[in-house]
């Protein structure tokens, strides 16, 4: 399967600041990437679907002006959490869509703590 | 609506067998996944079933019944390292993954 990296793996930021999380595909050109959020003891929640060269499609209830997604190339997608608040503290995971419809390869995740 | 149900937590003994059940209701169906997730880590792929029946892969097996909207993950010869959350996810008609909340499996010596 594809190798996916995320950077940073963990970050602590102050309330009101912005944080950028990078998701890179190291060996696969991904036209579609997904961004998930997972709160403790809860399931993965899809935030948005990111397509290379076009605007991301956000799930209902996810603020597109707060969670900025840029899929600039076939190997890089970024998620920027703007004006972060403590309730944005979560585990953010990206995945990319593989060659077959059902394949998804996950990154290692980024743990964000907003103080 | 779309829904995935699986038990919140299960406990089993090292060396034993455990079965984790999952029921699903989705708009269309294109297969069912099981993922393993250790605390603080991303999910890792275990299995994918799209046809009825049992798929065996080493100590892990996964079963699917499309008519019943039911799947299970069977773990044999349990090891302490199998302590993790196990996530069931169904692929709907739009090829979007619908995730269950996960089953936390606790292995005791």
Short mmCIF file of N, CA and C in Angstrom, two decimals, chain B residues 26-106:
data_model
loop_
_atom_site.label_atom_id
_atom_site.label_comp_id
_atom_site.label_asym_id
_atom_site.label_seq_id
_atom_site.Cartn_x
_atom_site.Cartn_y
_atom_site.Cartn_z
N UNK B 26 -26.61 1.12 5.64
CA UNK B 26 -26.03 2.18 4.79
C UNK B 26 -26.85 2.37 3.53
N UNK B 27 -26.66 3.52 2.91
CA UNK B 27 -27.28 3.79 1.61
C UNK B 27 -26.42 3.14 0.55
N UNK B 28 -26.81 1.97 0.12
CA UNK B 28 -25.97 1.20 -0.77
C UNK B 28 -24.82 0.56 0.01
N UNK B 29 -24.16 -0.36 -0.62
CA UNK B 29 -23.09 -1.07 0.09
C UNK B 29 -22.04 -1.52 -0.91
N UNK B 30 -20.80 -1.18 -0.61
CA UNK B 30 -19.69 -1.59 -1.48
C UNK B 30 -18.59 -2.27 -0.70
N UNK B 31 -18.94 -2.82 0.44
CA UNK B 31 -17.95 -3.58 1.18
C UNK B 31 -17.80 -3.13 2.61
N UNK B 32 -17.18 -3.99 3.41
CA UNK B 32 -17.01 -3.70 4.82
C UNK B 32 -15.55 -3.90 5.22
N UNK B 33 -15.05 -2.96 6.00
CA UNK B 33 -13.66 -2.97 6.44
C UNK B 33 -13.57 -3.21 7.94
N UNK B 34 -12.47 -3.82 8.33
CA UNK B 34 -12.07 -3.83 9.73
C UNK B 34 -10.68 -3.21 9.82
N UNK B 35 -10.55 -2.29 10.77
CA UNK B 35 -9.27 -1.64 11.03
C UNK B 35 -8.90 -1.85 12.49
N UNK B 36 -7.60 -1.90 12.74
CA UNK B 36 -7.10 -1.94 14.12
C UNK B 36 -6.50 -0.58 14.44
N UNK B 37 -6.79 -0.08 15.61
CA UNK B 37 -6.23 1.22 15.99
C UNK B 37 -5.70 1.15 17.42
N UNK B 38 -4.38 1.26 17.57
CA UNK B 38 -3.80 1.36 18.89
C UNK B 38 -3.92 2.80 19.36
N UNK B 39 -3.94 2.96 20.67
CA UNK B 39 -4.16 4.28 21.25
C UNK B 39 -3.13 5.29 20.73
N UNK B 40 -3.62 6.42 20.27
CA UNK B 40 -2.75 7.47 19.80
C UNK B 40 -2.17 7.27 18.41
N UNK B 41 -2.65 6.23 17.74
CA UNK B 41 -2.14 5.95 16.40
C UNK B 41 -3.28 5.94 15.39
N UNK B 42 -2.91 6.00 14.11
CA UNK B 42 -3.91 5.94 13.06
C UNK B 42 -4.37 4.50 12.85
N UNK B 43 -5.53 4.31 12.25
CA UNK B 43 -6.00 2.95 11.98
C UNK B 43 -5.11 2.23 10.97
N UNK B 44 -5.00 0.94 11.13
CA UNK B 44 -4.31 0.12 10.14
C UNK B 44 -5.27 -0.92 9.60
N UNK B 45 -5.18 -1.16 8.33
CA UNK B 45 -6.11 -2.04 7.62
C UNK B 45 -5.95 -3.49 8.07
N UNK B 46 -7.08 -4.15 8.34
CA UNK B 46 -7.06 -5.58 8.66
C UNK B 46 -7.70 -6.40 7.56
N UNK B 47 -8.92 -6.00 7.14
CA UNK B 47 -9.63 -6.84 6.18
C UNK B 47 -10.67 -6.04 5.41
N UNK B 48 -11.05 -6.60 4.28
CA UNK B 48 -12.10 -6.03 3.45
C UNK B 48 -12.94 -7.17 2.92
N UNK B 49 -14.25 -7.12 3.17
CA UNK B 49 -15.19 -8.12 2.65
C UNK B 49 -16.24 -7.43 1.80
N UNK B 50 -16.51 -7.99 0.64
CA UNK B 50 -17.60 -7.46 -0.17
C UNK B 50 -18.57 -8.60 -0.55
N UNK B 51 -18.09 -9.83 -0.49
CA UNK B 51 -18.94 -10.98 -0.76
C UNK B 51 -19.24 -11.71 0.54
N UNK B 52 -20.36 -12.40 0.58
CA UNK B 52 -20.72 -13.17 1.77
C UNK B 52 -19.67 -14.24 2.04
N UNK B 53 -19.44 -14.48 3.31
CA UNK B 53 -18.56 -15.57 3.68
C UNK B 53 -17.43 -15.14 4.57
N UNK B 54 -16.55 -16.08 4.81
CA UNK B 54 -15.45 -15.91 5.74
C UNK B 54 -14.13 -15.74 4.99
N UNK B 55 -13.38 -14.72 5.36
CA UNK B 55 -12.05 -14.49 4.81
C UNK B 55 -11.06 -14.69 5.94
N UNK B 56 -10.13 -15.62 5.75
CA UNK B 56 -9.15 -15.91 6.79
C UNK B 56 -7.79 -15.36 6.41
N UNK B 57 -7.18 -14.71 7.40
CA UNK B 57 -5.85 -14.13 7.17
C UNK B 57 -5.04 -14.31 8.45
N UNK B 58 -4.37 -15.44 8.54
CA UNK B 58 -3.56 -15.71 9.73
C UNK B 58 -4.43 -15.90 10.95
N UNK B 59 -4.13 -15.16 12.01
CA UNK B 59 -4.91 -15.29 13.24
C UNK B 59 -6.23 -14.54 13.17
N UNK B 60 -6.38 -13.69 12.17
CA UNK B 60 -7.59 -12.88 12.04
C UNK B 60 -8.46 -13.40 10.90
N UNK B 61 -9.76 -13.43 11.13
CA UNK B 61 -10.73 -13.79 10.09
C UNK B 61 -11.86 -12.79 10.13
N UNK B 62 -12.45 -12.54 8.97
CA UNK B 62 -13.60 -11.63 8.93
C UNK B 62 -14.71 -12.28 8.13
N UNK B 63 -15.94 -12.08 8.64
CA UNK B 63 -17.12 -12.69 8.04
C UNK B 63 -18.10 -11.62 7.65
N UNK B 64 -18.81 -11.85 6.56
CA UNK B 64 -19.83 -10.91 6.10
C UNK B 64 -21.09 -11.65 5.68
N UNK B 65 -22.24 -11.09 6.09
CA UNK B 65 -23.55 -11.51 5.59
C UNK B 65 -24.26 -10.25 5.10
N UNK B 66 -24.33 -10.07 3.81
CA UNK B 66 -24.94 -8.86 3.23
C UNK B 66 -26.44 -8.83 3.49
N UNK B 67 -27.08 -10.00 3.45
CA UNK B 67 -28.53 -10.03 3.66
C UNK B 67 -28.90 -9.62 5.07
N UNK B 68 -28.02 -9.90 6.02
CA UNK B 68 -28.29 -9.56 7.42
C UNK B 68 -27.65 -8.24 7.83
N UNK B 69 -26.86 -7.64 6.97
CA UNK B 69 -26.16 -6.41 7.35
C UNK B 69 -25.26 -6.64 8.55
N UNK B 70 -24.49 -7.71 8.50
CA UNK B 70 -23.76 -8.19 9.67
C UNK B 70 -22.36 -8.64 9.28
N UNK B 71 -21.42 -8.33 10.15
CA UNK B 71 -20.05 -8.78 9.97
C UNK B 71 -19.46 -9.10 11.34
N UNK B 72 -18.46 -9.93 11.36
CA UNK B 72 -17.68 -10.10 12.59
C UNK B 72 -16.21 -10.26 12.27
N UNK B 73 -15.41 -9.88 13.23
CA UNK B 73 -13.96 -10.07 13.18
C UNK B 73 -13.62 -11.10 14.24
N UNK B 74 -12.93 -12.16 13.83
CA UNK B 74 -12.56 -13.23 14.74
C UNK B 74 -11.05 -13.20 14.96
N UNK B 75 -10.63 -13.10 16.19
CA UNK B 75 -9.22 -13.08 16.52
C UNK B 75 -8.88 -14.34 17.32
N UNK B 76 -7.94 -15.11 16.82
CA UNK B 76 -7.54 -16.35 17.48
C UNK B 76 -6.19 -16.19 18.17
N UNK B 77 -5.92 -17.10 19.08
CA UNK B 77 -4.61 -17.14 19.77
C UNK B 77 -4.21 -15.73 20.20
N UNK B 78 -5.08 -15.11 20.96
CA UNK B 78 -4.89 -13.72 21.33
C UNK B 78 -3.54 -13.47 22.00
N UNK B 79 -2.95 -12.35 21.60
CA UNK B 79 -1.69 -11.91 22.20
C UNK B 79 -1.92 -10.55 22.85
N UNK B 80 -1.04 -10.22 23.80
CA UNK B 80 -1.21 -8.95 24.51
C UNK B 80 -1.20 -7.77 23.54
N UNK B 81 -0.42 -7.88 22.47
CA UNK B 81 -0.32 -6.79 21.50
C UNK B 81 -1.61 -6.57 20.72
N UNK B 82 -2.57 -7.51 20.84
CA UNK B 82 -3.86 -7.35 20.16
C UNK B 82 -4.77 -6.38 20.91
N UNK B 83 -4.35 -5.96 22.09
CA UNK B 83 -5.13 -4.97 22.83
C UNK B 83 -5.15 -3.67 22.02
N UNK B 84 -6.33 -3.28 21.57
CA UNK B 84 -6.47 -2.13 20.69
C UNK B 84 -7.96 -1.89 20.48
N UNK B 85 -8.27 -0.85 19.74
CA UNK B 85 -9.65 -0.66 19.30
C UNK B 85 -9.79 -1.23 17.91
N UNK B 86 -10.93 -1.84 17.63
CA UNK B 86 -11.18 -2.43 16.33
C UNK B 86 -12.38 -1.71 15.72
N UNK B 87 -12.12 -1.10 14.58
CA UNK B 87 -13.12 -0.26 13.92
C UNK B 87 -13.74 -0.99 12.74
N UNK B 88 -15.06 -0.98 12.72
CA UNK B 88 -15.82 -1.53 11.60
C UNK B 88 -16.24 -0.34 10.74
N UNK B 89 -16.11 -0.45 9.43
CA UNK B 89 -16.49 0.66 8.55
C UNK B 89 -17.11 0.09 7.27
N UNK B 90 -18.23 0.64 6.88
CA UNK B 90 -18.91 0.19 5.66
C UNK B 90 -18.75 1.23 4.56
N UNK B 91 -18.59 0.77 3.36
CA UNK B 91 -18.43 1.64 2.19
C UNK B 91 -19.79 1.79 1.54
N UNK B 92 -20.30 3.04 1.48
CA UNK B 92 -21.65 3.21 0.96
C UNK B 92 -21.65 3.35 -0.57
N UNK B 93 -22.79 3.69 -1.12
CA UNK B 93 -22.93 3.73 -2.58
C UNK B 93 -22.05 4.80 -3.21
N UNK B 94 -21.65 5.82 -2.43
CA UNK B 94 -20.75 6.87 -2.93
C UNK B 94 -19.30 6.56 -2.63
N UNK B 95 -19.03 5.34 -2.21
CA UNK B 95 -17.69 4.91 -1.83
C UNK B 95 -17.14 5.75 -0.68
N UNK B 96 -18.04 6.19 0.18
CA UNK B 96 -17.63 6.90 1.39
C UNK B 96 -17.68 5.92 2.56
N UNK B 97 -16.63 5.98 3.40
CA UNK B 97 -16.57 5.09 4.55
C UNK B 97 -17.45 5.62 5.68
N UNK B 98 -18.31 4.77 6.18
CA UNK B 98 -19.14 5.08 7.35
C UNK B 98 -18.55 4.27 8.51
N UNK B 99 -18.08 5.00 9.52
CA UNK B 99 -17.31 4.36 10.59
C UNK B 99 -18.17 4.03 11.81
N UNK B 100 -17.89 2.88 12.41
CA UNK B 100 -18.42 2.58 13.72
C UNK B 100 -17.56 3.28 14.77
N UNK B 101 -18.05 3.27 16.00
CA UNK B 101 -17.34 3.96 17.09
C UNK B 101 -16.14 3.17 17.59
N UNK B 102 -16.05 1.92 17.16
CA UNK B 102 -14.91 1.11 17.57
C UNK B 102 -15.21 0.27 18.79
N UNK B 103 -14.56 -0.88 18.87
CA UNK B 103 -14.65 -1.77 20.02
C UNK B 103 -13.28 -1.84 20.67
N UNK B 104 -13.22 -1.43 21.92
CA UNK B 104 -11.95 -1.50 22.65
C UNK B 104 -11.79 -2.92 23.17
N UNK B 105 -10.74 -3.59 22.75
CA UNK B 105 -10.48 -4.96 23.17
C UNK B 105 -9.37 -4.96 24.22
N UNK B 106 -9.69 -5.51 25.38
CA UNK B 106 -8.72 -5.60 26.47
C UNK B 106 -8.32 -7.06 26.62
#
